[in-house]
């Protein structure tokens, strides 16, 4: 697992656990990190290994051990990073971008069940469908070309197990997601997070690769700073400005 700190002089600590296949060299990931550092955060960014034998040993424990040394921090997790982040302790506020708490409908459950039983860690299962439409309109050629093409049966087994067993959800967490996301299942979000804490955006799997990203940036930063109260305040403000039916 790779780790890098951006903006060493930042006034507040922020842990950013990126999604599967994300790299800080990807232009849209870099855009988000830049906005976070401009907001004054010292960003601790984690790149996940794209193939794992054991969820806890390969993904969760290295980050959990790292955050123990942080006295106060905000937590941002995208996709698979949100699967890890929801099991971490100690953050003041939790913000999840398209949390991968369940496989999307394009991955049939019988197929996932079958391949997860194969006794191999060899990346031999093709990953398809992660094109610009699925990820977001702003996804770049570099990002698409450097996204891995294969995962292993062990990867499927371990991520499915984590999705089923890791239930430490902070109910004050804020989730940003899209109804058109083909990668994740929206059902676990509805089961684990109050509806008033969910912010919908127009796009694919990555908020930071969507054409609507600028529109939601202020809300994202407010959620990191103030938690669910920032989103609830936005909802109340919208209700107050809605015209009263005649």
Short mmCIF file of C-alpha atoms in Angstrom, two decimals, residues 84-229:
data_model
loop_
_atom_site.label_atom_id
_atom_site.label_comp_id
_atom_site.label_asym_id
_atom_site.label_seq_id
_atom_site.Cartn_x
_atom_site.Cartn_y
_atom_site.Cartn_z
CA UNK A 84 -12.20 0.37 4.62
CA UNK A 85 -13.03 3.76 6.11
CA UNK A 86 -16.34 2.62 7.58
CA UNK A 87 -14.38 0.24 9.84
CA UNK A 88 -11.89 2.85 11.12
CA UNK A 89 -12.14 4.50 14.53
CA UNK A 90 -11.23 7.95 15.74
CA UNK A 91 -12.30 10.35 12.98
CA UNK A 92 -14.35 13.43 13.86
CA UNK A 93 -16.39 13.28 10.66
CA UNK A 94 -16.87 10.58 8.04
CA UNK A 95 -17.61 11.36 4.40
CA UNK A 96 -18.02 8.56 1.88
CA UNK A 97 -17.99 8.96 -1.90
CA UNK A 98 -19.82 6.18 -3.76
CA UNK A 99 -19.15 3.66 -0.97
CA UNK A 100 -18.58 0.15 -2.26
CA UNK A 101 -20.62 -1.61 0.39
CA UNK A 102 -22.08 -3.98 -2.17
CA UNK A 103 -21.46 -5.05 -5.75
CA UNK A 104 -23.64 -3.38 -8.39
CA UNK A 105 -26.28 -5.10 -10.48
CA UNK A 106 -23.83 -5.62 -13.36
CA UNK A 107 -22.12 -8.25 -11.17
CA UNK A 108 -24.67 -11.11 -10.76
CA UNK A 109 -24.70 -12.67 -7.31
CA UNK A 110 -24.50 -16.31 -8.56
CA UNK A 111 -21.38 -15.42 -10.56
CA UNK A 112 -19.75 -13.67 -7.61
CA UNK A 113 -20.55 -16.63 -5.38
CA UNK A 114 -19.07 -19.09 -7.85
CA UNK A 115 -15.82 -17.27 -8.57
CA UNK A 116 -15.21 -16.46 -4.90
CA UNK A 117 -14.90 -20.19 -4.23
CA UNK A 118 -12.02 -20.65 -6.67
CA UNK A 119 -8.85 -21.35 -4.61
CA UNK A 120 -6.47 -18.92 -6.30
CA UNK A 121 -5.00 -15.48 -5.74
CA UNK A 122 -4.06 -15.12 -9.40
CA UNK A 123 -5.69 -12.09 -11.09
CA UNK A 124 -7.55 -14.07 -13.75
CA UNK A 125 -10.99 -12.46 -13.74
CA UNK A 126 -11.47 -9.65 -16.29
CA UNK A 127 -12.86 -6.34 -15.10
CA UNK A 128 -15.15 -4.86 -17.72
CA UNK A 129 -17.42 -1.87 -18.03
CA UNK A 130 -15.19 0.71 -16.32
CA UNK A 131 -15.41 3.17 -19.19
CA UNK A 132 -15.95 6.92 -19.20
CA UNK A 133 -19.72 6.58 -18.94
CA UNK A 134 -19.43 4.37 -15.85
CA UNK A 135 -16.74 6.39 -14.08
CA UNK A 136 -17.66 9.94 -15.04
CA UNK A 137 -17.62 12.36 -17.94
CA UNK A 138 -14.35 13.94 -16.79
CA UNK A 139 -12.46 10.62 -16.65
CA UNK A 140 -9.25 11.03 -18.65
CA UNK A 141 -7.58 8.74 -21.17
CA UNK A 142 -4.66 8.33 -18.75
CA UNK A 143 -6.99 7.19 -15.98
CA UNK A 144 -8.82 4.72 -18.20
CA UNK A 145 -5.56 3.31 -19.60
CA UNK A 146 -4.04 2.77 -16.14
CA UNK A 147 -7.07 1.19 -14.48
CA UNK A 148 -6.33 -2.50 -13.82
CA UNK A 149 -8.03 -5.08 -16.05
CA UNK A 150 -7.98 -8.13 -13.76
CA UNK A 151 -8.81 -9.21 -10.22
CA UNK A 152 -8.47 -12.56 -8.47
CA UNK A 153 -11.10 -14.88 -6.99
CA UNK A 154 -9.50 -14.15 -3.61
CA UNK A 155 -10.17 -10.45 -4.18
CA UNK A 156 -13.85 -11.14 -4.85
CA UNK A 157 -14.11 -13.42 -1.82
CA UNK A 158 -12.45 -10.99 0.58
CA UNK A 159 -14.32 -7.89 -0.57
CA UNK A 160 -17.68 -9.67 -0.42
CA UNK A 161 -16.88 -10.89 3.08
CA UNK A 162 -15.97 -7.37 4.18
CA UNK A 163 -19.19 -5.98 2.69
CA UNK A 164 -21.21 -8.52 4.64
CA UNK A 165 -19.37 -8.42 7.97
CA UNK A 166 -18.03 -4.89 8.50
CA UNK A 167 -20.99 -2.98 9.89
CA UNK A 168 -19.33 -0.22 11.93
CA UNK A 169 -21.17 2.65 10.24
CA UNK A 170 -21.15 6.11 11.80
CA UNK A 171 -24.76 7.22 11.45
CA UNK A 172 -23.63 10.84 11.36
CA UNK A 173 -21.67 10.04 8.20
CA UNK A 174 -22.41 11.79 4.92
CA UNK A 175 -22.60 9.87 1.65
CA UNK A 176 -22.30 11.29 -1.87
CA UNK A 177 -23.55 8.94 -4.58
CA UNK A 178 -25.16 8.77 -8.01
CA UNK A 179 -28.29 6.86 -8.96
CA UNK A 180 -26.58 6.00 -12.25
CA UNK A 181 -23.56 4.34 -10.63
CA UNK A 182 -23.11 0.86 -12.20
CA UNK A 183 -20.27 -0.19 -9.90
CA UNK A 184 -21.90 -0.20 -6.47
CA UNK A 185 -25.17 -1.29 -4.94
CA UNK A 186 -27.23 1.56 -3.50
CA UNK A 187 -29.16 -0.73 -1.17
CA UNK A 188 -26.52 -0.89 1.62
CA UNK A 189 -26.34 2.91 1.61
CA UNK A 190 -30.08 3.12 2.21
CA UNK A 191 -29.85 0.48 4.94
CA UNK A 192 -26.95 2.07 6.79
CA UNK A 193 -27.22 5.84 6.35
CA UNK A 194 -30.22 8.10 7.02
CA UNK A 195 -31.70 9.51 3.81
CA UNK A 196 -31.13 13.10 4.95
CA UNK A 197 -27.39 12.39 5.08
CA UNK A 198 -27.19 11.27 1.44
CA UNK A 199 -26.24 13.77 -1.26
CA UNK A 200 -27.07 12.77 -4.83
CA UNK A 201 -24.99 13.99 -7.73
CA UNK A 202 -25.43 13.63 -11.47
CA UNK A 203 -22.74 11.38 -12.87
CA UNK A 204 -21.09 7.99 -12.70
CA UNK A 205 -19.05 6.24 -10.04
CA UNK A 206 -16.64 9.06 -9.20
CA UNK A 207 -17.87 12.39 -7.92
CA UNK A 208 -14.47 13.92 -8.70
CA UNK A 209 -14.75 12.70 -12.30
CA UNK A 210 -18.31 13.96 -12.79
CA UNK A 211 -19.26 17.10 -14.70
CA UNK A 212 -21.16 18.22 -11.56
CA UNK A 213 -18.17 18.07 -9.21
CA UNK A 214 -17.77 21.85 -8.79
CA UNK A 215 -21.42 22.16 -7.81
CA UNK A 216 -20.93 19.79 -4.86
CA UNK A 217 -17.47 20.87 -3.71
CA UNK A 218 -18.71 23.38 -1.13
CA UNK A 219 -21.06 20.80 0.38
CA UNK A 220 -18.29 18.20 0.48
CA UNK A 221 -15.93 20.55 2.32
CA UNK A 222 -18.69 21.56 4.72
CA UNK A 223 -19.47 17.90 5.46
CA UNK A 224 -15.81 17.24 6.25
CA UNK A 225 -15.76 20.21 8.59
CA UNK A 226 -19.15 19.88 10.29
CA UNK A 227 -20.36 16.36 9.53
CA UNK A 228 -24.01 15.59 8.88
CA UNK A 229 -25.06 18.93 10.36
#
